[in-house]
Coordinates of C-alpha atoms and ligand atoms in Angstrom, one line a residue:
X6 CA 1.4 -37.6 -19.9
X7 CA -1.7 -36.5 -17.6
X8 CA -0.4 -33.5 -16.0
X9 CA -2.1 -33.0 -12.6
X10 CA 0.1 -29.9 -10.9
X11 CA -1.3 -26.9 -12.2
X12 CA -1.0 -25.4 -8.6
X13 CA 3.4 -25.7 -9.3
X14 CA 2.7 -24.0 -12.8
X15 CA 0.6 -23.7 -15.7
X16 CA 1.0 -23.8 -19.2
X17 CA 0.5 -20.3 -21.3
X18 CA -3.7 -20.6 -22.2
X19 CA -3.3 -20.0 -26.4
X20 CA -4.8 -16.8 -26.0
X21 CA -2.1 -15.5 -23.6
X22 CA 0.2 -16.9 -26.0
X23 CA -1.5 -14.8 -28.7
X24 CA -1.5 -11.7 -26.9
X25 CA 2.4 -11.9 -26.1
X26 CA 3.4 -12.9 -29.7
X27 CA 3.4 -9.3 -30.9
X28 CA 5.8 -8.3 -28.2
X29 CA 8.1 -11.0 -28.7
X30 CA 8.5 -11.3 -32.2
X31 CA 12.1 -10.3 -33.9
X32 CA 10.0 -7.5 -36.1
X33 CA 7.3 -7.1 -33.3
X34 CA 6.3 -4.2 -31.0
X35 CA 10.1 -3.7 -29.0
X36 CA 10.0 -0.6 -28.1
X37 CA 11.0 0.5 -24.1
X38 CA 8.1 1.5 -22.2
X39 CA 9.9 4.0 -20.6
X40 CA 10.8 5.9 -24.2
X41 CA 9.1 9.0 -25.2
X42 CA 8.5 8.0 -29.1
X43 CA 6.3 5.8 -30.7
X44 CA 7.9 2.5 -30.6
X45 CA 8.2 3.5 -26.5
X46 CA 4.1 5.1 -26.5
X47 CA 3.0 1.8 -27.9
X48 CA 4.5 -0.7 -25.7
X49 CA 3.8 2.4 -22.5
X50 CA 0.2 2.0 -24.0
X51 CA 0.2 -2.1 -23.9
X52 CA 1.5 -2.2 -20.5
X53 CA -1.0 0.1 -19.1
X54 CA -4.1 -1.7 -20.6
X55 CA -2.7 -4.7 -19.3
X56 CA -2.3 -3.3 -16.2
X57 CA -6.1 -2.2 -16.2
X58 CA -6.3 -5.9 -16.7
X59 CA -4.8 -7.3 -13.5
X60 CA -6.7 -4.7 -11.5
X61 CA -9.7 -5.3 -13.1
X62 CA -9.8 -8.8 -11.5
X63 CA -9.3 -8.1 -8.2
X64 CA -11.5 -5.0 -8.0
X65 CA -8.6 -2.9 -7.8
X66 CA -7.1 1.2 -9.6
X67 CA -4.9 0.0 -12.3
X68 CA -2.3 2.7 -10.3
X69 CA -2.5 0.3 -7.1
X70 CA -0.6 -2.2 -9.8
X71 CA 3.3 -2.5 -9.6
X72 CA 4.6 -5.3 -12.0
X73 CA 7.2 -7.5 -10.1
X74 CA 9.3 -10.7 -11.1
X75 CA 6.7 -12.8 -9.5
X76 CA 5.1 -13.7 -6.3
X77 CA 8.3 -14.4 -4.5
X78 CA 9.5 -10.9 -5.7
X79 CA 5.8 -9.4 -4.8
X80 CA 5.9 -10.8 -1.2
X81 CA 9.7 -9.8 -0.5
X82 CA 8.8 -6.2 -1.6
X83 CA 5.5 -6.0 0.6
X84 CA 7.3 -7.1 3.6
X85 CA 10.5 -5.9 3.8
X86 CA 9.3 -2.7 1.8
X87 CA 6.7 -2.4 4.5
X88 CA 9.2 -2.4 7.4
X89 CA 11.9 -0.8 6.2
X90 CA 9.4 2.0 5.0
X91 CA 9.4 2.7 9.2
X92 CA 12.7 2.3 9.6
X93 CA 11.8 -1.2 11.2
X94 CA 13.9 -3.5 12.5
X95 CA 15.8 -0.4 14.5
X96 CA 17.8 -0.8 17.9
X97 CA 15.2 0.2 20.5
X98 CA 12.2 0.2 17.8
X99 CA 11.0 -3.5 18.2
X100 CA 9.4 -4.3 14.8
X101 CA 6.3 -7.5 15.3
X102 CA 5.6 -9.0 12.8
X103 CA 2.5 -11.9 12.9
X104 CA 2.1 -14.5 10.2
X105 CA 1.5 -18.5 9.9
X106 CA 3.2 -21.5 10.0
X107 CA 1.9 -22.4 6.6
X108 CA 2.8 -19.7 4.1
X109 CA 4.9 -20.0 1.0
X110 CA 8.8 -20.2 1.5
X111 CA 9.6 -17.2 0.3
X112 CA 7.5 -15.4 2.9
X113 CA 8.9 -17.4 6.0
X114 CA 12.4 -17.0 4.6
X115 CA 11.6 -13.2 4.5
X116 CA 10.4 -12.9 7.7
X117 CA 14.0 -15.2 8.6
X118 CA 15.7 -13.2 7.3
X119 CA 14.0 -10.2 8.9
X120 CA 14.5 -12.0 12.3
X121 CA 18.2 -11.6 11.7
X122 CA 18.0 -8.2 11.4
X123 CA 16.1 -8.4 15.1
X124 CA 12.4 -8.5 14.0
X125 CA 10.1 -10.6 16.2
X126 CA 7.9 -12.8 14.1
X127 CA 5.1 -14.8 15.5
X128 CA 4.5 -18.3 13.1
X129 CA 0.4 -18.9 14.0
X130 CA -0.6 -22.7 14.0
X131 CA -3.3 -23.3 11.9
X132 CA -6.3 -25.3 12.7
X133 CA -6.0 -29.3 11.9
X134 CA -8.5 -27.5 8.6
X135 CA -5.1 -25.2 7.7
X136 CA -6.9 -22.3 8.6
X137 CA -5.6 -19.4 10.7
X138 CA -8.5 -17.9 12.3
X139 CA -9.2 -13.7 12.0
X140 CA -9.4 -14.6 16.1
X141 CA -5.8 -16.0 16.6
X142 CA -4.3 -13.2 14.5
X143 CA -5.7 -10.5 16.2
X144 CA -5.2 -12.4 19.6
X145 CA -1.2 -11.7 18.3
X146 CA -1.2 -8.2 17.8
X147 CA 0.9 -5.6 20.0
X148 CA 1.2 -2.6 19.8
X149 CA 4.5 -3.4 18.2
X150 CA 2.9 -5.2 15.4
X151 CA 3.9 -3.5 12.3
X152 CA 2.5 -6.1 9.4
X153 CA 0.1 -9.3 9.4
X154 CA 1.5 -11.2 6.5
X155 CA -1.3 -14.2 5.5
X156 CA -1.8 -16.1 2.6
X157 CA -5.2 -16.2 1.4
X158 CA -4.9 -19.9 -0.2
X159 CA -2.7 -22.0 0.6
X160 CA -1.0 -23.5 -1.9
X161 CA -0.5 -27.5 -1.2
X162 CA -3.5 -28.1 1.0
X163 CA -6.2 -25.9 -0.3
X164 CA -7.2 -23.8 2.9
X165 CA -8.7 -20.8 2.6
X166 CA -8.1 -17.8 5.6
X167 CA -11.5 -16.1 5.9
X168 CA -9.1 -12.4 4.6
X169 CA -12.6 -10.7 3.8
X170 CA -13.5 -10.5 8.0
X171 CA -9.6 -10.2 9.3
X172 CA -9.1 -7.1 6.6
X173 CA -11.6 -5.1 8.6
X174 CA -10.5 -5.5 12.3
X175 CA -7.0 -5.0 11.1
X176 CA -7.9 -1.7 9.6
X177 CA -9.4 -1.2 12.8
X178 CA -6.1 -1.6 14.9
X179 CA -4.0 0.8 12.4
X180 CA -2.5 -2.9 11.4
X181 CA -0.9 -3.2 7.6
X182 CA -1.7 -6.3 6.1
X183 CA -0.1 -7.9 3.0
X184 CA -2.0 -11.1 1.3
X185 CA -0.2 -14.2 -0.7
X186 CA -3.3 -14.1 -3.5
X187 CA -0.9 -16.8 -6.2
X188 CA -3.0 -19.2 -5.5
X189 CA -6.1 -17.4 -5.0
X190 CA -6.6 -15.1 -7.6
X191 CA -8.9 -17.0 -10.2
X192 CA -9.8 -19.3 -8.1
X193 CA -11.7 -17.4 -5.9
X194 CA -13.6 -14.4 -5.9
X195 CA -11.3 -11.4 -5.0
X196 CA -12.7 -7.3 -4.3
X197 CA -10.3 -5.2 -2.9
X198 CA -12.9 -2.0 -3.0
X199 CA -14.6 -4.6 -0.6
X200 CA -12.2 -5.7 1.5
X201 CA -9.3 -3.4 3.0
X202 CA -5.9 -5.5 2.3
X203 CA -3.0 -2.9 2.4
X204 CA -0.8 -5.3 0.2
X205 CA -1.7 -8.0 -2.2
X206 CA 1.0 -10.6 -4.2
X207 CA -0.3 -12.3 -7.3
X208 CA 1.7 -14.1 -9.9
X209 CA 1.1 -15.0 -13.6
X210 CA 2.4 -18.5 -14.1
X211 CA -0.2 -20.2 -11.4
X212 CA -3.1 -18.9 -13.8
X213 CA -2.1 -19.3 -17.5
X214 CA 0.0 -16.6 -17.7
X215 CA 3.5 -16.6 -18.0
X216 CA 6.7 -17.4 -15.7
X217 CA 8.6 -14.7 -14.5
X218 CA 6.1 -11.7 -14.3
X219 CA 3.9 -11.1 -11.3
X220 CA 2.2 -7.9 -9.7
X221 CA 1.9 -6.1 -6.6
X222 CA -0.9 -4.3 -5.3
X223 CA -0.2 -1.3 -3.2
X224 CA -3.0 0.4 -1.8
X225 CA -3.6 4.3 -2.5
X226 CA -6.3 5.4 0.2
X227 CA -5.1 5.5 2.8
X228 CA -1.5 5.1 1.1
X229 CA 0.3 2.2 1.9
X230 CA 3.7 2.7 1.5
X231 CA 7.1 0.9 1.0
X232 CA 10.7 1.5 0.3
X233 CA 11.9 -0.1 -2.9
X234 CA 13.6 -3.3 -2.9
X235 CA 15.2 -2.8 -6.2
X236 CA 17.2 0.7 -6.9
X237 CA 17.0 2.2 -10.2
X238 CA 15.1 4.7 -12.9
X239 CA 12.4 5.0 -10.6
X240 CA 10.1 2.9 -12.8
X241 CA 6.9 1.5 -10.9
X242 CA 6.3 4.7 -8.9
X243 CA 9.6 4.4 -7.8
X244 CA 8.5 0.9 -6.1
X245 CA 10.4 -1.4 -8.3
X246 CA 13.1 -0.2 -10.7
X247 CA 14.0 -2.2 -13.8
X248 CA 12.7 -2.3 -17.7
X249 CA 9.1 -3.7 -18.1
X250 CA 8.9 -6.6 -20.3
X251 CA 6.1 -6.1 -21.8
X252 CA 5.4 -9.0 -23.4
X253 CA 5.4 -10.7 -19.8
X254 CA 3.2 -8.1 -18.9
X255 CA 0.9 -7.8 -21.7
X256 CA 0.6 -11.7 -21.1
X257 CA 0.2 -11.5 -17.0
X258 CA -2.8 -9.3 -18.5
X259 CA -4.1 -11.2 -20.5
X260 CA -4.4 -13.9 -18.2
X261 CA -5.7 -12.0 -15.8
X262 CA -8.9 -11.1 -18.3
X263 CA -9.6 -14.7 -19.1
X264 CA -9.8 -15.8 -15.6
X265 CA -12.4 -12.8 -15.0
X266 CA -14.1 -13.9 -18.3
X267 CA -13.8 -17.5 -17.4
X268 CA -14.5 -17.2 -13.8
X269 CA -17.1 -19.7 -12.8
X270 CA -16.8 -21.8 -15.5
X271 CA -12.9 -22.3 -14.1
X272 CA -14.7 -22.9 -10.7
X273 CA -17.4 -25.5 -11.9
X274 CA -14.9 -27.8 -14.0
X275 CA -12.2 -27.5 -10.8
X276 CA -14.4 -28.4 -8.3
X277 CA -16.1 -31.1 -9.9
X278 CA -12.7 -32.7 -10.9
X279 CA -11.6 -32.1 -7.3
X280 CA -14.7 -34.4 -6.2
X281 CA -15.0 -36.9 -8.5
X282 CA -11.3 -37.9 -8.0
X283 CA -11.9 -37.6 -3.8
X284 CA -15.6 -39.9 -5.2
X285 CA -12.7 -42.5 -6.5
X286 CA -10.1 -42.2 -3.7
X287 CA -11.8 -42.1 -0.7
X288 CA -12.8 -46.3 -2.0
X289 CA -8.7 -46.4 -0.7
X290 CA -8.6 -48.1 2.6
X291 CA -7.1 -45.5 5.1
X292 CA -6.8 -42.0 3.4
X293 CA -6.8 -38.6 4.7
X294 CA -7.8 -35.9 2.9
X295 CA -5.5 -32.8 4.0
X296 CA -7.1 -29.2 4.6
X297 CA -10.4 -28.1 4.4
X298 CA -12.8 -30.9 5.8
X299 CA -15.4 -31.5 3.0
X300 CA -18.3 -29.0 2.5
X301 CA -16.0 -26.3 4.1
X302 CA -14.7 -24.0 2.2
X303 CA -11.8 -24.7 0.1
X304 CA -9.8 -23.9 -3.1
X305 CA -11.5 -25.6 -6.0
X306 CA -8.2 -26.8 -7.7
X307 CA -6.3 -28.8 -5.5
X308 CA -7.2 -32.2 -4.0
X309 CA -4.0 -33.0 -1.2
X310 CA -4.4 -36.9 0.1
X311 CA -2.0 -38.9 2.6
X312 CA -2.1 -43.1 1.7
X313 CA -0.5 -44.3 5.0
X314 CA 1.6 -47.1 4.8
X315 CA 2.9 -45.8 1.4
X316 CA 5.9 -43.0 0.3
X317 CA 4.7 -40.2 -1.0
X318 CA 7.2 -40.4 -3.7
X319 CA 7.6 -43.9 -4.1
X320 CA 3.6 -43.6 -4.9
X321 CA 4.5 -40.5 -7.5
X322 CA 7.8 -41.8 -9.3
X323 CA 5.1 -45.2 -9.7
X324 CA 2.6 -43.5 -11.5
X325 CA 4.5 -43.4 -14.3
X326 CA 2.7 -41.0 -17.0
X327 CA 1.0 -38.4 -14.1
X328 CA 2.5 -35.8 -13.1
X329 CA 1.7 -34.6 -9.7
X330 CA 3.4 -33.9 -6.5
X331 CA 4.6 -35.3 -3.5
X332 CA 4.6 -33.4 -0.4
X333 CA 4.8 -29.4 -1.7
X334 CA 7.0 -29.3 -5.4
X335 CA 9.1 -26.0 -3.8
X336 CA 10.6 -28.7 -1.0
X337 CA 10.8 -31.8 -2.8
X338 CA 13.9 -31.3 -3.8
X339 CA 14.7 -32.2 -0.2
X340 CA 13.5 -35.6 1.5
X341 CA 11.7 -33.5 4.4
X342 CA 8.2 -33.9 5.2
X343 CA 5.9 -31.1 3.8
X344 CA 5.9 -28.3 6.8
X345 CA 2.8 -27.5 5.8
X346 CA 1.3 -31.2 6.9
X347 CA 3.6 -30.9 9.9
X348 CA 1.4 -27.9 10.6
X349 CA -1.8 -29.2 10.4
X350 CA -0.2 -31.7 13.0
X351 CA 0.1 -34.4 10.9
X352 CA 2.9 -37.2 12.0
X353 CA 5.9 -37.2 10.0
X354 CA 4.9 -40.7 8.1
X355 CA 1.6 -39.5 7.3
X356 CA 3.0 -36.2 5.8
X357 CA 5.4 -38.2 3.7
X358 CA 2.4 -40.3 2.3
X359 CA 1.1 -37.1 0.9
X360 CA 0.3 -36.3 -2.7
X361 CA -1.1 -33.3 -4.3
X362 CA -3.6 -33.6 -7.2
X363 CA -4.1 -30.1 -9.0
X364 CA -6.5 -29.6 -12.0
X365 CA -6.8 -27.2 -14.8
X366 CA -8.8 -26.4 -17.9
X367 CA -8.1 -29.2 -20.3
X368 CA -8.0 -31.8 -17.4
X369 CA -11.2 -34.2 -18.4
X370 CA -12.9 -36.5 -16.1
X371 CA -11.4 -39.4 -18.2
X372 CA -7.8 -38.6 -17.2
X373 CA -9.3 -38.3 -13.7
X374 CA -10.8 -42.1 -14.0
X375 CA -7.3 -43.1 -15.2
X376 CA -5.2 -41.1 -12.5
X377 CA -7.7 -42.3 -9.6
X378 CA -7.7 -46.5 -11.1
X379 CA -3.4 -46.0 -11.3
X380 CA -2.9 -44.4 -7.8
X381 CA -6.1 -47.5 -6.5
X382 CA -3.6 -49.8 -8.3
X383 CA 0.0 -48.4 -7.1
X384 CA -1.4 -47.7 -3.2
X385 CA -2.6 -51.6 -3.1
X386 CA 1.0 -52.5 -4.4
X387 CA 3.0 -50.6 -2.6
X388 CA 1.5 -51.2 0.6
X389 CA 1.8 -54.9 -0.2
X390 CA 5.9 -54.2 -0.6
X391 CA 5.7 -52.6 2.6
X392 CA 7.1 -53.7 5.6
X393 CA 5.7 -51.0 7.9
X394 CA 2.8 -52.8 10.1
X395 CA -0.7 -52.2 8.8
X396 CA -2.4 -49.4 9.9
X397 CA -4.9 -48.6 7.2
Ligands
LIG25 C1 3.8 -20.1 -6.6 C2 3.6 -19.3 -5.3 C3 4.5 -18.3 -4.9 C4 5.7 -17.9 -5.7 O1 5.3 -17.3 -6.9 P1 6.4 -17.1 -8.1 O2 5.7 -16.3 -9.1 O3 6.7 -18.5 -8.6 O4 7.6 -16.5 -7.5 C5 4.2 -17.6 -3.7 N1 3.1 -18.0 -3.0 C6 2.3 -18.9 -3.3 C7 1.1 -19.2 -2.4 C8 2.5 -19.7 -4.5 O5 1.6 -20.6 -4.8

């Protein structure tokens, strides 16, 4: 198996695995963080460390962390905790709220779900690169605007929103704005004393941590503040209630100091995987590379291709041995065309021919060489199949 879709999940890196072991075991470290004797001091003492860990790479106060479920936990709490903080949506209190066409699901089924409770969301078209430009947010903005919610990378086409020059004019306009950092954290350089996001999402399972733990960063100067999603013992600052796991979080920290260790060495193996496979594939007659044009910038770790005149998942279920993913892996499950293709204004055929190739540490360029002479061979034989006229 040559498992190309580390941008749906990673595997635990062995030394996350390491670092969790003592939490897990049967005659390990179990003791509540929240207890006041030793069993509960040490695991209070792991979680915190690990804690300095996450802030650590992203240039953020280890008491701006609050340890969530995930990054679909992390973004429901930072927008509805946001608005609901003001007392937004309200009869006669108009709550705006301005993100893009192209974010994860579980922010645009968020803001749905906010829209039912009579928000007004504005869903920004990005550019045919996937970007959504500093310039067509703040063009949004009213004075009703209560949150900008924007995705730093996104996670099937690779675009990157240029956060470090729309952070500044939003702190300018009084504007709170919350980042989607899963796919960005690790993979580009993040500095939060640098650049003044209100609300940042990151999750452990997109870089070798594990499933099921994620963090959110909520600023402390100026405060940004949000009403829990989650009712409880006031763990979290009273931000998210609920028992720590620590081994989750001692392994969501853990991860999170390997990526800063491994920083540019992640970058350099990504990003020459990412173009020696686009070297290969571009030889296909026809394809389109989707999101950033080439010597823009882009995420290092994803490569997102259409092959007209071929399914998408026709192409993937014939690769046999490769795993990778057709369209977006959250919306395969149904046989719609990515929305995030749709977005870029791709046509529904050329969306569906879409496959996206993720890399990650122990991908070598001889599984490349393999996965780009399989998808030369399966393209050429599929499109022969094909009845659809030839337009490649
Ligand atoms: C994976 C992902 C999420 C969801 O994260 P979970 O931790 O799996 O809930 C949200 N946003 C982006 C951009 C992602 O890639």
């Amino acid at each position: 198996m040559i498992y190309l879709d580390y941008a749906a999940t990673t595997p635990l890196d062995e030394r996350v695995f390491e670092a969790m072991l003592p939490y897990l075991k049967p005659d390990g470290l179990h003791g509540n963080p929240a207890s006041t004797h030793g069993p509960g001091f040490k695991a209070r003492a792991a979680v915190e460390a690990a804690r300095r860990q996450v802030a650590s790479l992203i240039g953020a106060d280890a008491s701006e962390i609050i340890w969530t479920s995930g990054a679909t936990e992390s973004n429901n709490l930072a927008i509805k905790g946001a608005l609901e903080f003001r007392g937004l949506p309200k009869a006669g209190k108009p709550a705006h709220i301005v993100t893009s066409k192209t974010e994860h699901k579980c922010v645009l089924d968020t803001c749905r779900h906010l829209e039912t409770l009579g928000a007004r969301v504005t869903y920004l078209k990005p550019d045919a690169d996937g970007r959504v430009s500093p310039e067509a947010v703040m063009a949004a903005i009213t004075p009703d605007t209560a949150l900008v919610s924007l995705m730093w990378v996104n996670n099937e086409i690779g675009a990157v929103n240029d956060i470090e020059r729309l952070a500044p004019s939003l702190r300018e306009r009084g504007v709170m704005l919350h980042v989607d950092a899963a796919q960005a954290a690790g993979k580009l350089a993040i500095d939060l004393a640098a650049v003044p996001i209100d609300l940042l999402s990151l999750s452990a399972h997109k870089l070798y941590g594990p499933k099921g733990v994620g963090a959110l960063f909520v600023r402390r100067k100026p405060r940004a503040r949000l009403s829990p999603q989650m009712h409880g013992g006031g763990h979290e600052q009273g931000m998210r209630s609920g028992t720590l796991a620590p081994h989750q979080v001692v392994g969501m920290g853990a991860a999170c100091a390997l990526a800063a260790e491994r920083f540019e060495a992640d970058i350099a193996h990504w990003s020459g995987l990412r173009d020696a496979l686009w070297t290969r594939l571009r030889e296909v007659p026809g394809v389109l590379r989707n999101g950033p044009a080439e010597g823009t910038r882009a995420a290092p770790h994803l490569l997102n291709l259409s092959f007209p005149g071929v399914e998408g998942e026709a192409l993937r279920a014939s690769l046999g041995g490769i795993a990778v993913s057709s369209g977006s892996a959250c919306s395969s499950a149904t046989a719609e065309p990515s929305y995030v293709l749709r977005a870029l204004g791709r046509d529904d055929e050329t969306a569906n021919a879409s496959l996206r190739f993720s890399f990650g540490r122990k991908t070598t360029l001889a599984e490349i060489e393999t996965v780009a002479r399989t998808v030369i061979e399966q393209v050429a034989w599929l499109r022969e199949l094909s009845p659809l006229p030839r337009t490649w």
